[in-house]
mmCIF file of C-alpha atoms in Angstrom:
data_model
loop_
_atom_site.group_PDB
_atom_site.id
_atom_site.type_symbol
_atom_site.label_atom_id
_atom_site.label_comp_id
_atom_site.label_asym_id
_atom_site.label_seq_id
_atom_site.Cartn_x
_atom_site.Cartn_y
_atom_site.Cartn_z
ATOM 1 C CA MET A 1 -20.644 33.304 -18.039
ATOM 2 C CA THR A 2 -17.187 31.588 -18.579
ATOM 3 C CA GLN A 3 -17.110 29.075 -20.972
ATOM 4 C CA THR A 4 -15.659 25.932 -19.169
ATOM 5 C CA HIS A 5 -13.793 23.129 -20.431
ATOM 6 C CA VAL A 6 -13.077 19.591 -18.910
ATOM 7 C CA LEU A 7 -10.024 17.642 -18.865
ATOM 8 C CA LEU A 8 -10.978 13.406 -18.775
ATOM 9 C CA VAL A 9 -9.550 10.942 -17.125
ATOM 10 C CA ARG A 10 -9.545 6.992 -17.378
ATOM 11 C CA LEU A 11 -8.777 5.712 -14.145
ATOM 12 C CA ALA A 12 -8.623 1.778 -14.882
ATOM 13 C CA GLY A 13 -6.405 -1.214 -13.415
ATOM 14 C CA PRO A 14 -6.256 -4.678 -11.760
ATOM 15 C CA LEU A 15 -6.494 -2.779 -8.322
ATOM 16 C CA GLN A 16 -7.324 0.359 -7.334
ATOM 17 C CA SER A 17 -7.207 1.280 -3.554
ATOM 18 C CA TRP A 18 -8.646 4.839 -2.607
ATOM 19 C CA GLY A 19 -8.486 5.096 0.970
ATOM 20 C CA VAL A 20 -11.030 7.360 3.418
ATOM 21 C CA ALA A 21 -10.185 6.385 7.221
ATOM 22 C CA SER A 22 -7.011 4.080 6.744
ATOM 23 C CA ARG A 23 -4.937 3.036 9.664
ATOM 24 C CA PHE A 24 -2.096 0.469 9.444
ATOM 25 C CA ALA A 25 -4.174 -2.775 11.041
ATOM 26 C CA LEU A 26 -7.022 -1.711 8.617
ATOM 27 C CA ARG A 27 -6.360 -0.140 5.097
ATOM 28 C CA ASP A 28 -10.000 0.642 3.978
ATOM 29 C CA THR A 29 -10.682 2.236 -0.111
ATOM 30 C CA HIS A 30 -13.656 4.200 -1.255
ATOM 31 C CA PRO A 31 -15.688 2.905 -3.770
ATOM 32 C CA ARG A 32 -14.661 5.469 -5.995
ATOM 33 C CA PRO A 33 -11.632 7.467 -7.169
ATOM 34 C CA THR A 34 -11.637 10.855 -4.534
ATOM 35 C CA LYS A 35 -10.895 13.964 -5.452
ATOM 36 C CA SER A 36 -7.722 14.185 -2.760
ATOM 37 C CA GLY A 37 -6.250 10.728 -4.151
ATOM 38 C CA VAL A 38 -6.539 12.238 -8.137
ATOM 39 C CA VAL A 39 -4.737 15.652 -7.197
ATOM 40 C CA GLY A 40 -2.357 14.564 -5.838
ATOM 41 C CA LEU A 41 -1.939 12.442 -8.875
ATOM 42 C CA CYS A 42 -1.916 14.357 -10.873
ATOM 43 C CA ALA A 43 0.532 16.740 -8.381
ATOM 44 C CA ALA A 44 2.873 13.715 -9.381
ATOM 45 C CA ALA A 45 2.354 13.634 -12.846
ATOM 46 C CA LEU A 46 3.460 17.254 -12.586
ATOM 47 C CA GLY A 47 6.547 16.751 -10.438
ATOM 48 C CA LEU A 48 5.133 18.768 -7.644
ATOM 49 C CA ASP A 49 7.053 18.706 -4.211
ATOM 50 C CA ARG A 50 5.082 18.247 -1.336
ATOM 51 C CA ASP A 51 5.779 21.595 0.525
ATOM 52 C CA GLU A 52 4.895 23.537 -3.088
ATOM 53 C CA PRO A 53 0.845 25.007 -3.261
ATOM 54 C CA LEU A 54 -1.029 22.977 -5.297
ATOM 55 C CA GLY A 55 -3.002 26.270 -6.793
ATOM 56 C CA GLU A 56 -5.208 26.091 -9.953
ATOM 57 C CA LEU A 57 -4.785 21.887 -8.727
ATOM 58 C CA ALA A 58 -6.985 22.688 -5.776
ATOM 59 C CA ALA A 59 -9.492 25.230 -8.120
ATOM 60 C CA VAL A 60 -10.647 22.141 -10.410
ATOM 61 C CA LEU A 61 -14.028 20.935 -10.212
ATOM 62 C CA PHE A 62 -14.114 17.074 -9.569
ATOM 63 C CA GLY A 63 -16.802 14.502 -11.140
ATOM 64 C CA VAL A 64 -16.920 10.659 -11.398
ATOM 65 C CA ARG A 65 -18.348 8.439 -13.218
ATOM 66 C CA ALA A 66 -18.521 4.824 -12.020
ATOM 67 C CA ASP A 67 -18.675 2.766 -15.880
ATOM 68 C CA ARG A 68 -17.336 -0.468 -13.670
ATOM 69 C CA PRO A 69 -17.901 -0.467 -9.936
ATOM 70 C CA GLY A 70 -15.343 -3.374 -9.409
ATOM 71 C CA THR A 71 -15.439 -5.858 -6.895
ATOM 72 C CA PRO A 72 -14.055 -5.449 -3.214
ATOM 73 C CA LEU A 73 -11.349 -7.458 -2.931
ATOM 74 C CA ARG A 74 -9.782 -7.975 1.017
ATOM 75 C CA ASP A 75 -5.775 -8.559 1.583
ATOM 76 C CA TYR A 76 -5.550 -10.927 4.043
ATOM 77 C CA HIS A 77 -1.766 -9.099 5.277
ATOM 78 C CA THR A 78 1.246 -10.579 7.868
ATOM 79 C CA VAL A 79 4.212 -8.180 8.814
ATOM 80 C CA GLY A 80 7.144 -9.968 10.315
ATOM 81 C CA GLY A 81 7.128 -12.512 12.637
ATOM 82 C CA GLY A 82 9.255 -15.737 11.823
ATOM 83 C CA ARG A 83 12.987 -15.625 11.523
ATOM 84 C CA TYR A 84 14.198 -12.504 11.223
ATOM 85 C CA PRO A 85 18.334 -12.096 10.617
ATOM 86 C CA ILE A 86 20.283 -10.112 11.952
ATOM 87 C CA ARG A 87 22.359 -7.342 9.784
ATOM 88 C CA PRO A 88 25.540 -6.146 11.526
ATOM 89 C CA ARG A 89 23.913 -2.130 11.260
ATOM 90 C CA ASP A 90 21.442 -3.964 14.174
ATOM 91 C CA LEU A 91 23.946 -5.374 16.683
ATOM 92 C CA VAL A 92 25.283 -1.141 15.927
ATOM 93 C CA THR A 93 22.289 1.134 16.307
ATOM 94 C CA ASP A 94 19.986 -1.539 19.094
ATOM 95 C CA HIS A 95 21.939 -3.382 22.038
ATOM 96 C CA ARG A 96 19.331 -5.183 22.818
ATOM 97 C CA ARG A 97 19.550 -7.326 19.647
ATOM 98 C CA ALA A 98 23.036 -6.678 20.537
ATOM 99 C CA SER A 99 23.145 -8.681 23.960
ATOM 100 C CA ALA A 100 20.488 -11.413 22.723
ATOM 101 C CA VAL A 101 22.637 -12.611 20.010
ATOM 102 C CA GLU A 102 25.851 -12.457 22.610
ATOM 103 C CA THR A 103 23.718 -14.330 25.003
ATOM 104 C CA ALA A 104 22.611 -17.111 22.077
ATOM 105 C CA ALA A 105 26.451 -17.370 21.513
ATOM 106 C CA GLU A 106 27.878 -17.755 24.483
ATOM 107 C CA THR A 107 24.971 -20.472 25.174
ATOM 108 C CA ALA A 108 26.039 -22.145 22.194
ATOM 109 C CA ALA A 109 29.536 -21.978 23.408
ATOM 110 C CA GLU A 110 29.159 -23.502 26.449
ATOM 111 C CA THR A 111 26.926 -26.431 25.127
ATOM 112 C CA ALA A 112 29.362 -26.914 22.508
ATOM 113 C CA VAL A 113 32.176 -27.655 25.372
ATOM 114 C CA GLU A 114 29.793 -29.699 27.487
ATOM 115 C CA THR A 115 29.584 -31.469 23.926
ATOM 116 C CA ALA A 116 33.142 -32.195 23.640
ATOM 117 C CA GLY A 117 34.040 -33.049 26.953
ATOM 118 C CA GLU A 118 30.855 -36.178 26.694
ATOM 119 C CA THR A 119 32.886 -37.282 23.702
ATOM 120 C CA LEU A 120 35.946 -38.230 25.705
ATOM 121 C CA THR A 121 33.768 -40.639 27.943
ATOM 122 C CA PRO A 122 35.011 -44.869 27.161
ATOM 123 C CA THR A 123 33.403 -46.581 24.468
ATOM 124 C CA PRO A 124 30.980 -48.787 25.892
ATOM 125 C CA GLU A 125 31.683 -52.017 26.268
ATOM 126 C CA GLY A 126 30.155 -53.550 22.334
ATOM 127 C CA ALA A 127 29.818 -50.189 21.264
ATOM 128 C CA ASP A 128 31.403 -50.306 17.577
ATOM 129 C CA PRO A 129 34.595 -47.755 17.787
ATOM 130 C CA ARG A 130 34.492 -46.345 14.518
ATOM 131 C CA LYS A 131 30.989 -44.726 15.489
ATOM 132 C CA GLY A 132 32.429 -43.168 18.515
ATOM 133 C CA PRO A 133 30.605 -43.013 22.437
ATOM 134 C CA PRO A 134 26.268 -42.535 21.955
ATOM 135 C CA ALA A 135 24.557 -38.722 21.919
ATOM 136 C CA PRO A 136 23.757 -38.377 26.089
ATOM 137 C CA THR A 137 20.133 -38.201 26.684
ATOM 138 C CA ASP A 138 18.168 -34.919 27.632
ATOM 139 C CA PRO A 139 16.608 -36.492 30.696
ATOM 140 C CA VAL A 140 13.340 -34.448 30.678
ATOM 141 C CA LYS A 141 13.061 -34.366 26.734
ATOM 142 C CA GLY A 142 14.152 -37.714 25.693
ATOM 143 C CA THR A 143 16.052 -36.202 23.308
ATOM 144 C CA PRO A 144 19.969 -35.806 22.524
ATOM 145 C CA ALA A 145 21.527 -33.407 24.421
ATOM 146 C CA GLY A 146 23.131 -30.230 22.873
ATOM 147 C CA THR A 147 20.692 -29.800 19.992
ATOM 148 C CA VAL A 148 17.817 -27.496 19.597
ATOM 149 C CA GLU A 149 13.939 -28.675 18.717
ATOM 150 C CA GLY A 150 13.244 -27.399 15.237
ATOM 151 C CA LYS A 151 10.359 -28.505 12.952
ATOM 152 C CA GLY A 152 10.158 -31.974 12.977
ATOM 153 C CA THR A 153 14.248 -32.439 13.203
ATOM 154 C CA ASN A 154 16.550 -32.465 15.878
ATOM 155 C CA THR A 155 19.486 -29.257 14.927
ATOM 156 C CA PRO A 156 23.341 -29.176 16.584
ATOM 157 C CA ALA A 157 23.379 -26.077 19.033
ATOM 158 C CA GLY A 158 24.994 -23.073 17.101
ATOM 159 C CA THR A 159 23.718 -23.779 13.651
ATOM 160 C CA GLY A 160 21.033 -20.898 14.525
ATOM 161 C CA THR A 161 17.742 -23.264 13.019
ATOM 162 C CA GLY A 162 16.272 -23.297 16.284
ATOM 163 C CA THR A 163 12.426 -21.906 16.819
ATOM 164 C CA GLY A 164 12.825 -20.862 20.479
ATOM 165 C CA PRO A 165 12.692 -17.400 21.543
ATOM 166 C CA VAL A 166 16.437 -16.854 20.533
ATOM 167 C CA ALA A 167 18.273 -19.221 17.805
ATOM 168 C CA GLN A 168 21.416 -20.222 19.340
ATOM 169 C CA SER A 169 23.268 -18.957 16.730
ATOM 170 C CA ALA A 170 27.729 -18.732 17.232
ATOM 171 C CA GLY A 171 28.571 -18.325 12.975
ATOM 172 C CA PRO A 172 30.735 -14.711 11.868
ATOM 173 C CA PHE A 173 29.598 -11.510 12.491
ATOM 174 C CA GLY A 174 26.781 -10.345 10.555
ATOM 175 C CA HIS A 175 25.367 -13.963 9.935
ATOM 176 C CA SER A 176 23.700 -14.409 13.286
ATOM 177 C CA ALA A 177 19.900 -14.671 13.735
ATOM 178 C CA LEU A 178 16.922 -14.405 15.972
ATOM 179 C CA ASP A 179 13.599 -16.351 16.458
ATOM 180 C CA ALA A 180 10.792 -14.199 16.330
ATOM 181 C CA TRP A 181 12.299 -11.112 16.504
ATOM 182 C CA TYR A 182 10.004 -8.504 14.710
ATOM 183 C CA GLY A 183 10.497 -4.630 15.906
ATOM 184 C CA ALA A 184 7.718 -2.724 14.911
ATOM 185 C CA PRO A 185 8.736 1.150 13.797
ATOM 186 C CA LYS A 186 6.578 2.458 15.894
ATOM 187 C CA ARG A 187 7.208 4.982 18.969
ATOM 188 C CA ILE A 188 10.848 5.365 17.841
ATOM 189 C CA ALA A 189 12.378 8.130 20.088
ATOM 190 C CA ALA A 190 16.532 7.954 21.459
ATOM 191 C CA ASP A 191 17.421 4.428 23.769
ATOM 192 C CA PRO A 192 18.693 6.010 26.936
ATOM 193 C CA VAL A 193 21.549 3.432 27.206
ATOM 194 C CA SER A 194 23.093 3.751 22.861
ATOM 195 C CA GLY A 195 21.861 7.211 21.765
ATOM 196 C CA ALA A 196 20.290 5.698 18.644
ATOM 197 C CA LEU A 197 16.937 5.879 17.426
ATOM 198 C CA VAL A 198 14.995 2.896 18.891
ATOM 199 C CA SER A 199 11.754 1.568 18.836
ATOM 200 C CA SER A 200 10.286 1.574 22.257
ATOM 201 C CA GLU A 201 7.319 -1.144 20.746
ATOM 202 C CA VAL A 202 8.890 -4.547 19.803
ATOM 203 C CA ARG A 203 6.811 -7.445 18.922
ATOM 204 C CA ARG A 204 7.537 -11.043 18.866
ATOM 205 C CA HIS A 205 4.922 -11.881 16.512
ATOM 206 C CA ALA A 206 3.432 -11.137 12.992
ATOM 207 C CA MET A 207 1.318 -8.180 12.869
ATOM 208 C CA ILE A 208 -2.173 -9.463 10.948
ATOM 209 C CA THR A 209 -3.792 -6.563 8.608
ATOM 210 C CA GLU A 210 -6.641 -6.303 6.037
ATOM 211 C CA ARG A 211 -5.510 -4.660 3.258
ATOM 212 C CA TRP A 212 -9.448 -3.203 0.526
ATOM 213 C CA TYR A 213 -9.180 -3.065 -2.982
ATOM 214 C CA LEU A 214 -11.388 -2.807 -6.115
ATOM 215 C CA ALA A 215 -10.750 -5.472 -8.412
ATOM 216 C CA ASP A 216 -11.310 -4.965 -11.869
ATOM 217 C CA ALA A 217 -13.059 -1.193 -11.740
ATOM 218 C CA ALA A 218 -12.993 1.844 -14.261
ATOM 219 C CA PHE A 219 -13.665 5.080 -13.671
ATOM 220 C CA LEU A 220 -14.344 8.441 -16.159
ATOM 221 C CA VAL A 221 -13.080 11.225 -13.904
ATOM 222 C CA GLY A 222 -13.748 14.351 -15.208
ATOM 223 C CA LEU A 223 -11.645 18.088 -14.150
ATOM 224 C CA GLN A 224 -13.379 21.218 -14.854
ATOM 225 C CA HIS A 225 -11.587 24.401 -15.364
ATOM 226 C CA PRO A 226 -12.188 27.587 -17.322
ATOM 227 C CA ASP A 227 -8.667 27.748 -18.376
ATOM 228 C CA PRO A 228 -8.226 24.413 -21.251
ATOM 229 C CA ALA A 229 -4.561 25.356 -21.119
ATOM 230 C CA PHE A 230 -3.927 24.019 -17.949
ATOM 231 C CA LEU A 231 -6.007 21.519 -18.235
ATOM 232 C CA GLU A 232 -3.846 20.582 -21.588
ATOM 233 C CA GLN A 233 -0.904 20.873 -19.430
ATOM 234 C CA VAL A 234 -2.120 18.464 -17.022
ATOM 235 C CA ALA A 235 -2.663 15.794 -19.402
ATOM 236 C CA HIS A 236 0.413 16.044 -21.409
ATOM 237 C CA ALA A 237 1.846 15.504 -17.948
ATOM 238 C CA LEU A 238 0.017 12.620 -17.550
ATOM 239 C CA GLU A 239 0.686 10.910 -20.342
ATOM 240 C CA HIS A 240 4.779 12.039 -19.514
ATOM 241 C CA PRO A 241 4.935 11.608 -16.044
ATOM 242 C CA LYS A 242 7.680 13.207 -13.913
ATOM 243 C CA ARG A 243 7.206 10.758 -11.205
ATOM 244 C CA LEU A 244 5.847 6.974 -10.905
ATOM 245 C CA LEU A 245 1.495 7.594 -10.882
ATOM 246 C CA TRP A 246 -0.780 4.856 -8.773
ATOM 247 C CA LEU A 247 -4.381 4.344 -8.122
ATOM 248 C CA GLY A 248 -4.658 5.218 -4.827
ATOM 249 C CA ARG A 249 -2.035 2.905 -3.419
ATOM 250 C CA LYS A 250 1.785 2.052 -4.682
ATOM 251 C CA SER A 251 0.979 -1.685 -5.709
ATOM 252 C CA CYS A 252 -1.682 -0.463 -8.091
ATOM 253 C CA PRO A 253 -0.192 1.015 -11.225
ATOM 254 C CA PRO A 254 -2.464 2.268 -14.120
ATOM 255 C CA SER A 255 -2.914 0.465 -16.700
ATOM 256 C CA GLY A 256 -3.404 2.439 -20.714
ATOM 257 C CA GLU A 257 -4.061 5.511 -22.085
ATOM 258 C CA LEU A 258 -4.834 7.903 -18.570
ATOM 259 C CA ALA A 259 -5.726 11.877 -20.579
ATOM 260 C CA LEU A 260 -8.069 10.914 -22.479
ATOM 261 C CA GLY A 261 -8.405 14.883 -24.373
ATOM 262 C CA VAL A 262 -9.860 18.448 -22.708
ATOM 263 C CA VAL A 263 -13.471 19.075 -24.310
ATOM 264 C CA PRO A 264 -15.669 22.399 -23.575
ATOM 265 C CA GLY A 265 -18.676 21.920 -21.241
ATOM 266 C CA THR A 266 -19.420 21.286 -16.895
ATOM 267 C CA LEU A 267 -19.063 17.972 -15.960
ATOM 268 C CA GLU A 268 -22.717 16.533 -16.269
ATOM 269 C CA GLU A 269 -22.995 17.275 -19.824
ATOM 270 C CA VAL A 270 -19.994 15.728 -21.124
ATOM 271 C CA PHE A 271 -20.391 12.178 -18.891
ATOM 272 C CA ARG A 272 -24.087 12.491 -20.986
ATOM 273 C CA THR A 273 -21.644 13.043 -24.105
ATOM 274 C CA LYS A 274 -18.957 10.170 -23.728
ATOM 275 C CA PRO A 275 -20.040 6.674 -24.103
ATOM 276 C CA LEU A 276 -18.647 3.413 -21.193
ATOM 277 C CA LEU A 277 -15.296 3.278 -21.285
ATOM 278 C CA PRO A 278 -13.952 -0.439 -23.295
ATOM 279 C CA SER A 279 -13.464 -3.402 -21.315
ATOM 280 C CA GLU A 280 -9.910 -4.997 -21.061
ATOM 281 C CA GLY A 281 -10.263 -8.019 -24.064
ATOM 282 C CA VAL A 282 -13.402 -7.742 -24.206
ATOM 283 C CA GLY A 283 -13.597 -5.187 -26.833
ATOM 284 C CA GLU A 284 -16.152 -1.274 -27.128
ATOM 285 C CA ALA A 285 -18.522 -1.388 -24.706
ATOM 286 C CA PRO A 286 -22.102 -0.445 -25.708
ATOM 287 C CA ALA A 287 -22.912 3.372 -26.010
ATOM 288 C CA THR A 288 -25.745 2.905 -24.314
ATOM 289 C CA GLY A 289 -27.586 0.482 -21.598
ATOM 290 C CA ASP A 290 -26.408 1.154 -18.138
ATOM 291 C CA ARG A 291 -27.039 4.099 -16.338
ATOM 292 C CA PRO A 292 -24.040 4.346 -14.634
ATOM 293 C CA TRP A 293 -23.634 6.681 -11.317
ATOM 294 C CA ALA A 294 -22.174 9.624 -11.422
ATOM 295 C CA TRP A 295 -20.780 11.942 -8.296
ATOM 296 C CA THR A 296 -20.427 15.698 -9.921
ATOM 297 C CA GLU A 297 -18.950 18.586 -7.110
ATOM 298 C CA SER A 298 -21.333 21.277 -6.756
ATOM 299 C CA PRO A 299 -19.331 24.769 -5.833
ATOM 300 C CA HIS A 300 -21.454 25.587 -3.214
ATOM 301 C CA PRO A 301 -24.101 23.816 -1.035
ATOM 302 C CA LEU A 302 -27.231 23.094 -3.063
ATOM 303 C CA THR A 303 -29.900 21.531 -2.092
ATOM 304 C CA GLY A 304 -29.076 17.516 -2.196
ATOM 305 C CA ALA A 305 -25.889 18.116 -2.438
ATOM 306 C CA ALA A 306 -23.634 16.205 0.065
ATOM 307 C CA PRO A 307 -20.645 17.522 2.121
ATOM 308 C CA VAL A 308 -17.160 15.268 1.613
ATOM 309 C CA SER A 309 -14.042 15.839 2.830
ATOM 310 C CA ASP A 310 -11.599 14.950 0.561
ATOM 311 C CA GLN A 311 -10.768 18.909 -0.521
ATOM 312 C CA PRO A 312 -6.676 19.163 -0.178
ATOM 313 C CA VAL A 313 -5.429 22.082 0.674
ATOM 314 C CA ARG A 314 -1.737 20.719 0.581
ATOM 315 C CA PHE A 315 0.474 17.321 0.759
ATOM 316 C CA ASP A 316 2.857 18.087 3.670
ATOM 317 C CA ALA A 317 5.090 14.820 4.704
ATOM 318 C CA SER A 318 3.923 15.305 8.177
ATOM 319 C CA GLY A 319 0.333 14.408 6.531
ATOM 320 C CA PRO A 320 -2.153 15.679 3.881
ATOM 321 C CA VAL A 321 -4.766 18.554 4.697
ATOM 322 C CA HIS A 322 -7.926 18.426 3.867
ATOM 323 C CA GLY A 323 -10.926 20.284 3.723
ATOM 324 C CA LEU A 324 -14.926 19.809 2.691
ATOM 325 C CA ARG A 325 -16.388 20.108 -0.216
ATOM 326 C CA TRP A 326 -19.856 19.224 -1.771
ATOM 327 C CA GLU A 327 -20.956 16.608 -4.458
ATOM 328 C CA THR A 328 -24.198 15.862 -5.498
ATOM 329 C CA ARG A 329 -24.752 11.422 -6.719
ATOM 330 C CA HIS A 330 -27.126 10.666 -10.046
ATOM 331 C CA ARG A 331 -27.110 8.414 -12.727
ATOM 332 C CA VAL A 332 -26.282 8.787 -15.999
ATOM 333 C CA THR A 333 -28.384 8.938 -19.459
ATOM 334 C CA ILE A 334 -25.674 8.600 -21.947
ATOM 335 C CA ASP A 335 -26.251 9.771 -25.694
ATOM 336 C CA PRO A 336 -26.982 7.159 -27.755
ATOM 337 C CA HIS A 337 -25.257 8.528 -30.479
ATOM 338 C CA ALA A 338 -22.183 8.984 -28.547
ATOM 339 C CA THR A 339 -19.147 8.555 -30.484
ATOM 340 C CA GLU A 340 -16.809 5.533 -29.258
ATOM 341 C CA TRP A 341 -13.921 5.638 -27.518
ATOM 342 C CA ASP A 342 -10.430 5.430 -29.638
ATOM 343 C CA ILE A 343 -8.195 4.512 -26.867
ATOM 344 C CA ILE A 344 -5.962 1.903 -25.663
ATOM 345 C CA PRO A 345 -7.666 0.292 -22.701
#
């Protein structure tokens, strides 16, 4: 029987998120790291491009021990809405925005002309000529004409600070703004008028999404392979990565050391002989006590093994491709004589 070795990887940080079936409006997280996510982490550390074959990385047997499962954290997330600044390139590439800004400028100009004409009316008897004539009143709203209703104040037209569908703005080119204008980057296609790539689904209100994370979690991951030299190469890359690394999402950087060394044995044996990972700022965790859950990959569909669809095949830019693998779940009884960790948490 060929001697196997295991590369131990520590995955810990303030936040982690290992999506399984995420969509834009709902980004979920698995309760533990996935093989696809960890293999992708190693591929990024090695500097592999998306179109490069994974090779031996996809062939490793994967295991994870939940030393600290963490706490599920829900992030109430909004995208878009509010005031949207109009940049010069927005006017060039999207004729609808250009038309809206042009309409706003024309309205502001007409309002300015009307307001200027009203200032030429005679000063009413008894009024202070130094203060000029009183502003005419809108018969419907009861507010001075030529103003745009804002948040608690009346703002002169043409300043572009209103809260209606279109903020009236006649400022310099590139300094206009539209209220509540958000073009969600969905259904991108060539516009029949301008030929530019624009979104056919334009939303005027903020989009609400949910993002789930694991807070203050720590996992001990094992990658089993018969070639220790290959595992040493991966371990070196994790400590000297060629690309940025994160725990599932770009907003979740890892903390402390990642690669904890290559040891002989199988996943089950190594998980039993290694103590719980130390807690950050608390000191060393006890070598015995809690019996953490562990999930280890089986090369064959044995009795009690469950199918998991996170076997990475390739990470194409158009979307990753996954296959099926098998894993078993069990409690780990840690050896009372397990040596303590000498790592930076």
